[in-house]
PDB file of C-alpha atoms in Angstrom:
ATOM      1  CA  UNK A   1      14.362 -30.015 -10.932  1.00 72.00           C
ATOM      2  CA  UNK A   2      15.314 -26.416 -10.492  1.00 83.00           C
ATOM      3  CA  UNK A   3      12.977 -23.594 -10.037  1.00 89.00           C
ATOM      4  CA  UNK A   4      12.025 -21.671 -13.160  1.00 92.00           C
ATOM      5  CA  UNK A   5      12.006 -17.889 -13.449  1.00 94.00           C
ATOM      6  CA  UNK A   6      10.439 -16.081 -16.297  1.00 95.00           C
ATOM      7  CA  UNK A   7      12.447 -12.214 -16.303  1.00 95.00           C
ATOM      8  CA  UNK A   8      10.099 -10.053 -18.727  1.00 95.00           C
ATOM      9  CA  UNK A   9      12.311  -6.728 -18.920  1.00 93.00           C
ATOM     10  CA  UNK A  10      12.567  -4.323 -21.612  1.00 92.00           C
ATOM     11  CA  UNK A  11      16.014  -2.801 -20.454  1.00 91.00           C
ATOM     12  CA  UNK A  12      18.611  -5.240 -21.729  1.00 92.00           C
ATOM     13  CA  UNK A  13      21.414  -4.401 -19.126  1.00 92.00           C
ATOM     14  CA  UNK A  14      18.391  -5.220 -16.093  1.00 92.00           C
ATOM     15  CA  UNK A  15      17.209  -8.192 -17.552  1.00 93.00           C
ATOM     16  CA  UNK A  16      20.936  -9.790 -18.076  1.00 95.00           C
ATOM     17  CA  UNK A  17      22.069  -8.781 -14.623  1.00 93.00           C
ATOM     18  CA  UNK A  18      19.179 -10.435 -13.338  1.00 93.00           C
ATOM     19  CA  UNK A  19      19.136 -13.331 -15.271  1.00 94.00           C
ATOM     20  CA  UNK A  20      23.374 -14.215 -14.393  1.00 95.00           C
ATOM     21  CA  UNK A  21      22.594 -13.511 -10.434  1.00 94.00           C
ATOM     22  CA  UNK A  22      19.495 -15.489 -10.766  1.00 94.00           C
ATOM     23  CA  UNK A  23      21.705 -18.298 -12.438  1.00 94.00           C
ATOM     24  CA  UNK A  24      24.198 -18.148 -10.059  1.00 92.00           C
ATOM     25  CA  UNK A  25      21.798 -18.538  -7.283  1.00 92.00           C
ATOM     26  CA  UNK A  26      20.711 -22.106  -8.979  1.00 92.00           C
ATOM     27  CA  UNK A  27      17.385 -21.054 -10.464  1.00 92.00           C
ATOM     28  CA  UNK A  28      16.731 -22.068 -14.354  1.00 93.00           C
ATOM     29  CA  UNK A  29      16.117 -18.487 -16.016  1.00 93.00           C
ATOM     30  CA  UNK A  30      14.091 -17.329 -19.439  1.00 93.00           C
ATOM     31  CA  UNK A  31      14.095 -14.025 -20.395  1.00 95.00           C
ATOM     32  CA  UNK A  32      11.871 -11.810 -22.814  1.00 94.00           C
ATOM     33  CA  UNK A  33      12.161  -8.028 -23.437  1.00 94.00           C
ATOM     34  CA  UNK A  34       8.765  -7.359 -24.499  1.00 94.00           C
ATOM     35  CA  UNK A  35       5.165  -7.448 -22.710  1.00 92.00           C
ATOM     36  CA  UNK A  36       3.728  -9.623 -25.627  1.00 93.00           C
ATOM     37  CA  UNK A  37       6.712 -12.500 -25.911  1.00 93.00           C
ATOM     38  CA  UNK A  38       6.671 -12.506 -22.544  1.00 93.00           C
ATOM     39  CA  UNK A  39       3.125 -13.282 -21.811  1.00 93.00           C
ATOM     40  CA  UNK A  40       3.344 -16.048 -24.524  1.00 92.00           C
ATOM     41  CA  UNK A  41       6.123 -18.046 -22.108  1.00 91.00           C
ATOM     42  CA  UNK A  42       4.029 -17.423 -19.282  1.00 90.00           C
ATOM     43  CA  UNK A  43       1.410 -18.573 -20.790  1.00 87.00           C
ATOM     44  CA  UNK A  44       3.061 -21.883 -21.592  1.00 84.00           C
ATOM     45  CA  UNK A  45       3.072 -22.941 -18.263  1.00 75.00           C
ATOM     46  CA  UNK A  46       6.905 -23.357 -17.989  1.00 82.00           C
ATOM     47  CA  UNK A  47       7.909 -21.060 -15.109  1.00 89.00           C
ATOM     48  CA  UNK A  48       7.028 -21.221 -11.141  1.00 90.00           C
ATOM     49  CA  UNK A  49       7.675 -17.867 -10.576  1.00 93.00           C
ATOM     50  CA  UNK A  50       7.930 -14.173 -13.170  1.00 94.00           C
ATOM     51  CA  UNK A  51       9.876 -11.122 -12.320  1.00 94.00           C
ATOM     52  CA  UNK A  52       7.408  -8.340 -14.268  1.00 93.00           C
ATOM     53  CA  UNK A  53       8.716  -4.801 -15.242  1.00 91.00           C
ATOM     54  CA  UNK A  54       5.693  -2.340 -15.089  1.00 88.00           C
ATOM     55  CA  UNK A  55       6.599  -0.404 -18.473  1.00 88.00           C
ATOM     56  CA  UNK A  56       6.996  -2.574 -21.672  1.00 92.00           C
ATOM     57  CA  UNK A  57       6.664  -2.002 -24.841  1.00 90.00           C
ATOM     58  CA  UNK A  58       4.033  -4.383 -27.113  1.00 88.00           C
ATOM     59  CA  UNK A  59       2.065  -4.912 -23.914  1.00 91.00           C
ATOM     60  CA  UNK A  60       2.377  -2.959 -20.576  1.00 90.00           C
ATOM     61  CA  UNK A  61       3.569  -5.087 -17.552  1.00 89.00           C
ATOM     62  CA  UNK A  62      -0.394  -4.281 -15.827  1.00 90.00           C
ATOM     63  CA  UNK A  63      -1.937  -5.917 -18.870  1.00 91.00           C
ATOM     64  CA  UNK A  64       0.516  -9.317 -18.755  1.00 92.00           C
ATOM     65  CA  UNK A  65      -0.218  -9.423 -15.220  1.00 90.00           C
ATOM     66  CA  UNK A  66      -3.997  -9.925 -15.898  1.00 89.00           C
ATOM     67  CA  UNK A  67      -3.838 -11.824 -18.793  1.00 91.00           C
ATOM     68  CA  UNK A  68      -1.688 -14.062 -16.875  1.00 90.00           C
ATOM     69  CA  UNK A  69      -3.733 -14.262 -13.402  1.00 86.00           C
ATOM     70  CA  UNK A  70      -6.828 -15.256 -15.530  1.00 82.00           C
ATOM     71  CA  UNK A  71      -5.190 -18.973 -16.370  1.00 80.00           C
ATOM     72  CA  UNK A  72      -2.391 -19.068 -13.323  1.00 82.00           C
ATOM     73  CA  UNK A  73      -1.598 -18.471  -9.815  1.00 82.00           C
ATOM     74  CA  UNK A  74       2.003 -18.331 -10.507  1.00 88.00           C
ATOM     75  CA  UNK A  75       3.844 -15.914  -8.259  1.00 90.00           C
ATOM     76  CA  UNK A  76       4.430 -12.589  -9.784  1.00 92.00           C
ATOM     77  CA  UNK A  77       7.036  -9.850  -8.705  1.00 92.00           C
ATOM     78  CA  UNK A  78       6.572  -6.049 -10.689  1.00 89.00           C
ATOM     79  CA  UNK A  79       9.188  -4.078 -10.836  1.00 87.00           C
ATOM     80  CA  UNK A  80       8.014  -0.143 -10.858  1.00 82.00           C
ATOM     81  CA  UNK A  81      10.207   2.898 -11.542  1.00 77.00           C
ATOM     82  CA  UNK A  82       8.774   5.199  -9.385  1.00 67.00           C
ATOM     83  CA  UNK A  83       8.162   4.447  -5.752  1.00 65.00           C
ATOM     84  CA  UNK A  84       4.743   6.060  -6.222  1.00 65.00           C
ATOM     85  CA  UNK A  85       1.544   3.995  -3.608  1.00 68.00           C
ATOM     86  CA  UNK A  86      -0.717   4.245  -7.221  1.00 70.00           C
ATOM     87  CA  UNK A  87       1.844   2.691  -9.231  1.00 67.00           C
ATOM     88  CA  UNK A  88       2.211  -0.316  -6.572  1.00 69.00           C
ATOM     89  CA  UNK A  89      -1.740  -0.952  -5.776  1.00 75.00           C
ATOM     90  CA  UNK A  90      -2.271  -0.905  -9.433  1.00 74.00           C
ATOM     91  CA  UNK A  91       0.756  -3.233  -9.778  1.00 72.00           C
ATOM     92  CA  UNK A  92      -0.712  -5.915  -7.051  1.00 76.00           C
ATOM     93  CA  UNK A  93      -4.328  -5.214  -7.675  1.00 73.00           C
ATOM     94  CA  UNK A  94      -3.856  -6.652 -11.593  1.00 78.00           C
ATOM     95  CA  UNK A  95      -2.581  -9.874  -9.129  1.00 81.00           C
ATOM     96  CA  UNK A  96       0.773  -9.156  -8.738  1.00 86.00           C
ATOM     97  CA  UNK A  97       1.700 -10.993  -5.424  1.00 86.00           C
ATOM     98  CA  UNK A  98       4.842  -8.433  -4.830  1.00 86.00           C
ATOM     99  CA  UNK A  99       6.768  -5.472  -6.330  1.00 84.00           C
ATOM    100  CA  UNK A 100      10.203  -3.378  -6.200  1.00 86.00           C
ATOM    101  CA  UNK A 101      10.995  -0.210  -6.994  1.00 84.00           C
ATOM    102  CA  UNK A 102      14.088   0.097  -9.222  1.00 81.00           C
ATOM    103  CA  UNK A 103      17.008   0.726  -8.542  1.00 78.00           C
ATOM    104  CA  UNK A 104      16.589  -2.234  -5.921  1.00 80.00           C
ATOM    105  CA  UNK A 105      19.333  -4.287  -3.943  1.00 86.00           C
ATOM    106  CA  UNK A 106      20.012  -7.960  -5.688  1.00 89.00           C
ATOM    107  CA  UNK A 107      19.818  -9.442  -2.331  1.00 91.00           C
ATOM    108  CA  UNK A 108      16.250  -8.208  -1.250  1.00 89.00           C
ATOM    109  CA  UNK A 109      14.960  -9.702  -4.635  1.00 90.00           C
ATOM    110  CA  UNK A 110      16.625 -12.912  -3.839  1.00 91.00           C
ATOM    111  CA  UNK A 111      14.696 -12.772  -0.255  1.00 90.00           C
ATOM    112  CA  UNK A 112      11.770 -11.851  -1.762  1.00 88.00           C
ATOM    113  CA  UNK A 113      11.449 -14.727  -4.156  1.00 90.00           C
ATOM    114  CA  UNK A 114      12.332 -17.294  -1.287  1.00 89.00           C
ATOM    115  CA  UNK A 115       9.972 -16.021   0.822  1.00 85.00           C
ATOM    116  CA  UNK A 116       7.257 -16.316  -1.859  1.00 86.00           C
ATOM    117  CA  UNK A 117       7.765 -19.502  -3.371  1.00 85.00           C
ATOM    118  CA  UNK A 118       8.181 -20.782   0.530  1.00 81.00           C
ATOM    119  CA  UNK A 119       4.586 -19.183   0.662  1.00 75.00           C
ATOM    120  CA  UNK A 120       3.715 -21.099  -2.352  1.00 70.00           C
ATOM    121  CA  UNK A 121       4.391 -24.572  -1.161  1.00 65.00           C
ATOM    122  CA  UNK A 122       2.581 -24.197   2.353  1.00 59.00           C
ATOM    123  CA  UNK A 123      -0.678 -22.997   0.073  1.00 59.00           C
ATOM    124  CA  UNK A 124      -0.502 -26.592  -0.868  1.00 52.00           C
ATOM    125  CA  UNK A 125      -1.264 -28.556   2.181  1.00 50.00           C
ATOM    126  CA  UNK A 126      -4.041 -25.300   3.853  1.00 55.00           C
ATOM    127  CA  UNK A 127      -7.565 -26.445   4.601  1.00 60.00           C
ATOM    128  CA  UNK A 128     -10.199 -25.433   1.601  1.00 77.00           C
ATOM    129  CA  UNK A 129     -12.800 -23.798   3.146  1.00 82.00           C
ATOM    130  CA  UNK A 130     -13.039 -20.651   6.038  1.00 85.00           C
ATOM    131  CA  UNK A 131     -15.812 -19.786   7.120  1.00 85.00           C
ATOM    132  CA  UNK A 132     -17.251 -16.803   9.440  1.00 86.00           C
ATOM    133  CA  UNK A 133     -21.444 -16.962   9.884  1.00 85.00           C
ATOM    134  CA  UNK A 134     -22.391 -15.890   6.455  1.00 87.00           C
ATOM    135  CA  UNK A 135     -19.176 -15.456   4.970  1.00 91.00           C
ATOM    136  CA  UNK A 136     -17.206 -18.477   3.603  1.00 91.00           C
ATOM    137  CA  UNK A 137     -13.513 -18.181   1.443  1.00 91.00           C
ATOM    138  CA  UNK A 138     -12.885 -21.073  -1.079  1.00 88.00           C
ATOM    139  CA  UNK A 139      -9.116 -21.399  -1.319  1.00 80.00           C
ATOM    140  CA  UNK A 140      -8.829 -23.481  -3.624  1.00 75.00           C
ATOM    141  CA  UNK A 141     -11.629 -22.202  -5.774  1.00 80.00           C
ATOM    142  CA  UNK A 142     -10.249 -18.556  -4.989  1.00 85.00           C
ATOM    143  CA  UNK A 143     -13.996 -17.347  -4.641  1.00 88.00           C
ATOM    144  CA  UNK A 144     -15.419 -15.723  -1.606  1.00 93.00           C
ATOM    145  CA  UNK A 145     -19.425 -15.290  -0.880  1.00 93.00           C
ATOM    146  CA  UNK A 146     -21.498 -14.285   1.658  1.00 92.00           C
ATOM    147  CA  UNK A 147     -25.066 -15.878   1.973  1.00 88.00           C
ATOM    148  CA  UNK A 148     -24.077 -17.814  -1.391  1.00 87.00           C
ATOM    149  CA  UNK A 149     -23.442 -14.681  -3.198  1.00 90.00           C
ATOM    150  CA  UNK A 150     -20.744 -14.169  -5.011  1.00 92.00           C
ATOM    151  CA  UNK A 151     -17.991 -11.316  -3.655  1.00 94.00           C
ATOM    152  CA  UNK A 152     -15.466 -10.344  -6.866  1.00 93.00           C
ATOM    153  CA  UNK A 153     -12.000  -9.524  -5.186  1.00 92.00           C
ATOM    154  CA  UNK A 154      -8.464  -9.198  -6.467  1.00 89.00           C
ATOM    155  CA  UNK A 155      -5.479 -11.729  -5.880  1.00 85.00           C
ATOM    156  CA  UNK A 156      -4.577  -9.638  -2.800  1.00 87.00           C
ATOM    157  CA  UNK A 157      -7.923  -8.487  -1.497  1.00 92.00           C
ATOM    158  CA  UNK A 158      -8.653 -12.451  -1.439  1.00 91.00           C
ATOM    159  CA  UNK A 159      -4.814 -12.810   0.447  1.00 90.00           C
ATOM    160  CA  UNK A 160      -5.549 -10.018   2.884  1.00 93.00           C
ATOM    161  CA  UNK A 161      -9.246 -11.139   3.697  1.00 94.00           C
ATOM    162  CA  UNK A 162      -7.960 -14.797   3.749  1.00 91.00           C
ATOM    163  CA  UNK A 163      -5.488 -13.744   6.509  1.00 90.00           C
ATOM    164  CA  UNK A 164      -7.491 -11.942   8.578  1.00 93.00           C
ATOM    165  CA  UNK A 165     -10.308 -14.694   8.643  1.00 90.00           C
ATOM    166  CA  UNK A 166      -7.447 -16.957   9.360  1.00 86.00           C
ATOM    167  CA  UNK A 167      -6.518 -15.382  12.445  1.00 87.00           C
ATOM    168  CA  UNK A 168      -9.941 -14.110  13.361  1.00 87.00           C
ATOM    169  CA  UNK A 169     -10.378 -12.774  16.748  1.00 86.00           C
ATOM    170  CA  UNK A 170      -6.664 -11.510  16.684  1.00 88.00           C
ATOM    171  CA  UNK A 171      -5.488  -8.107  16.361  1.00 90.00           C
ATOM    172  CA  UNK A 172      -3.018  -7.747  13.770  1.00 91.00           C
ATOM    173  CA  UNK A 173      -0.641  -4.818  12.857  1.00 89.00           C
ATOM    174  CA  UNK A 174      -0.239  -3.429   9.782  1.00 87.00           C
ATOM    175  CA  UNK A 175       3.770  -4.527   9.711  1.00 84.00           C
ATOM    176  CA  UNK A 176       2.694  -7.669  10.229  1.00 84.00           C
ATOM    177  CA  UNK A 177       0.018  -7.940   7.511  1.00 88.00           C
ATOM    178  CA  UNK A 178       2.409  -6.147   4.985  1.00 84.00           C
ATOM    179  CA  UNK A 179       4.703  -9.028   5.954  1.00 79.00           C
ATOM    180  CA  UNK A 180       2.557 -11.977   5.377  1.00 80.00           C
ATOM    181  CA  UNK A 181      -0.122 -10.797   2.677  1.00 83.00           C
ATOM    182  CA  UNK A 182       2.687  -8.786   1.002  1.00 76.00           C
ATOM    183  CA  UNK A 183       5.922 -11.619   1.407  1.00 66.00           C
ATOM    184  CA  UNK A 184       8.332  -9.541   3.234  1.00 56.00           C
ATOM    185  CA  UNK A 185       9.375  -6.670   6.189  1.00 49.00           C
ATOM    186  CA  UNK A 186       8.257  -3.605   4.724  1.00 51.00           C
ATOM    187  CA  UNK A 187       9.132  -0.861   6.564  1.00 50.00           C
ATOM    188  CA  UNK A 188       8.118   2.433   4.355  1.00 53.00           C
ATOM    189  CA  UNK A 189       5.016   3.459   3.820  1.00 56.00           C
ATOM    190  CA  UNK A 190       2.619   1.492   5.255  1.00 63.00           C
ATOM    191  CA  UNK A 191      -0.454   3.045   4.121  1.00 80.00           C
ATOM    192  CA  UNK A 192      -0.957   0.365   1.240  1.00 84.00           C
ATOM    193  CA  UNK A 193      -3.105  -2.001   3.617  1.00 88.00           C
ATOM    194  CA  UNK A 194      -4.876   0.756   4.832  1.00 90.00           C
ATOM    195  CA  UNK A 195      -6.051   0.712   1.234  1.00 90.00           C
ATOM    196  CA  UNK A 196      -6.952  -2.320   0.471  1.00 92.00           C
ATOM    197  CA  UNK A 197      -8.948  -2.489   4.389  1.00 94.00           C
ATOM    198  CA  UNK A 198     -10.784  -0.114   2.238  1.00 94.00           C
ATOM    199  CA  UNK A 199     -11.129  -1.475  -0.515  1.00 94.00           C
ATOM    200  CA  UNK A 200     -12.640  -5.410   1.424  1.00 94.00           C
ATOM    201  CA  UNK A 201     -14.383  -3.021   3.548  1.00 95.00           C
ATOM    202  CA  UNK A 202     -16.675  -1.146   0.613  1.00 95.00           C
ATOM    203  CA  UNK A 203     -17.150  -4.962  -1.239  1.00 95.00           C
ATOM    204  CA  UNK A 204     -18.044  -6.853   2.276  1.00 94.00           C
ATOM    205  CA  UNK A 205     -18.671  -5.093   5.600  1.00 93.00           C
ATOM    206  CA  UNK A 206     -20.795  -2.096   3.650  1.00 92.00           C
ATOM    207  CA  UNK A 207     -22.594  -3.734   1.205  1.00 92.00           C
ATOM    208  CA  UNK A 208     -24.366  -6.059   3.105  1.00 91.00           C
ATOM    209  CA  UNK A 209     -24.548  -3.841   6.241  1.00 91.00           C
ATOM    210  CA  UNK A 210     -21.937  -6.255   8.250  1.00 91.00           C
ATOM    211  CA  UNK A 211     -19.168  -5.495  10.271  1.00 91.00           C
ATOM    212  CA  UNK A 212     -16.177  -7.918  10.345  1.00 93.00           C
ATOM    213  CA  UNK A 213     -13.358  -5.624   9.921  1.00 94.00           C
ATOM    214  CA  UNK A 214     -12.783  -3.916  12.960  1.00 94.00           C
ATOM    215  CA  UNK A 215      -9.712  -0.952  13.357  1.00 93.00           C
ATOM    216  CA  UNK A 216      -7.436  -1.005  16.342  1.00 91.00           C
ATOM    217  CA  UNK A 217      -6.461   2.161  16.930  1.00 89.00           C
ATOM    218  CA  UNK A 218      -2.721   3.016  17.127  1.00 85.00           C
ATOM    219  CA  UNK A 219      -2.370  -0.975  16.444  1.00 87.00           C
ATOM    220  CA  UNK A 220      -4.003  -2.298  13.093  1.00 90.00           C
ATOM    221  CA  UNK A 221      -6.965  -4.773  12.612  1.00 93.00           C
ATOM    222  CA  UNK A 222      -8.890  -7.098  14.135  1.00 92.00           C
ATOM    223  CA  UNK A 223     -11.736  -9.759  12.085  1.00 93.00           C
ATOM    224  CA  UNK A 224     -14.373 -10.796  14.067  1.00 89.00           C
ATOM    225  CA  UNK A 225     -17.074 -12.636  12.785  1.00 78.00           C
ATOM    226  CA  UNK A 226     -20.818 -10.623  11.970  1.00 66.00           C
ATOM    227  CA  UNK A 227     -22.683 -12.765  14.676  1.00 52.00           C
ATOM    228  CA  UNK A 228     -20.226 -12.120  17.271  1.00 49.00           C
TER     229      UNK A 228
END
């Protein structure tokens, strides 16, 4: 069975280009030029993977991502206008797992998507619990909570902090986080996981006066569990 791709996109030319390449390249493409049609085939359940435009008309692309992330995990690529840091975290914290600034090259989309449905089928087979002291991550439940109580995070805040638990006691660089939280090389501005360090930082290490998150300087991070 091929891989279904929904293509939400308001701008007609866009959204046919994409859909013929995506065609060529074997995948089984819908399309909808509107925020609110869209959401309504996502929301069918039909699709393994949605290429989101940021700015649509009926409903904005930030407002299908969340509507969508609240009854799927399917993989979600935005595509912004500007290349503006804002624009993107807002873009992935709604639960987008990815995003492009247009104009973009056909062939890094194409990479993208394999990387991220590879991503997608190794999810399948991961172990369902991590745990550090006081902290434990339910994959499979997509919950986090320390001492039993509940810690609310975003898609990616849960990617990022599942990561790092996964590789505790190793120091990894920001490149290489952007790479495997984010799907793919990034080699711009790499300021966007110092953000969302941040933002696990505030909702974990400071409010219950812990420290797992430890910087590296001139390197990236390092987890380490509380106790330690």
């Amino acid at each position: 069975m091929k891989t279904r791709i929904l293509v939400i996109e308001d701008e007609v030319k866009i959204a046919r280009f994409l859909e013929l390449e995506l065609t060529y390249e074997g995948y089984a493409v819908e399309v909808a030029h509107d925020g609110r049609s869209g959401y309504e085939k996502a929301a069918a359940g039909n699709v393994d993977l949605i290429i989101l435009d940021l700015m649509l008309p009926e409903l904005s692309g930030i407002e299908v991502c969340r509507r969508v992330r609240k009854e799927s995990d399917v993989p979600i690529i935005m595509l912004t206008a500007k290349d503006d840091v804002s624009d993107k975290v807002m873009g992935l914290d709604s639960g987008a797992d990815d995003y492009m600034t247009k104009s973009f090259a056909i062939e890094e989309l194409l990479a993208r998507i394999r990387v991220i449905l590879k991503r997608k089928s190794k999810k399948e087979g991961s172990s369902a619990v991590i745990a550090a002291g006081r902290l434990v991550l339910l994959r499979d439940e997509h919950r986090v909570t320390f001492e039993g109580k509940e810690i609310s995070l975003s898609k990616k805040e849960f990617e990022l902090l599942k990561y790092l638990m996964e590789n505790k006691g190793i120091v990894l660089s920001r490149e290489k986080i952007l790479d495997h939280v984010w799907g793919y090389d990034y080699y711009g501005d790499t300021n966007v996981t110092d953000v969302y360090i941040k933002y696990l930082r505030n909702k974990i290490d400071q409010k219950f006066d812990v420290r797992f998150i430890h910087t590296v300087r001139g390197v990236g991070y390092i987890f380490k569990q509380d106790e330690e």
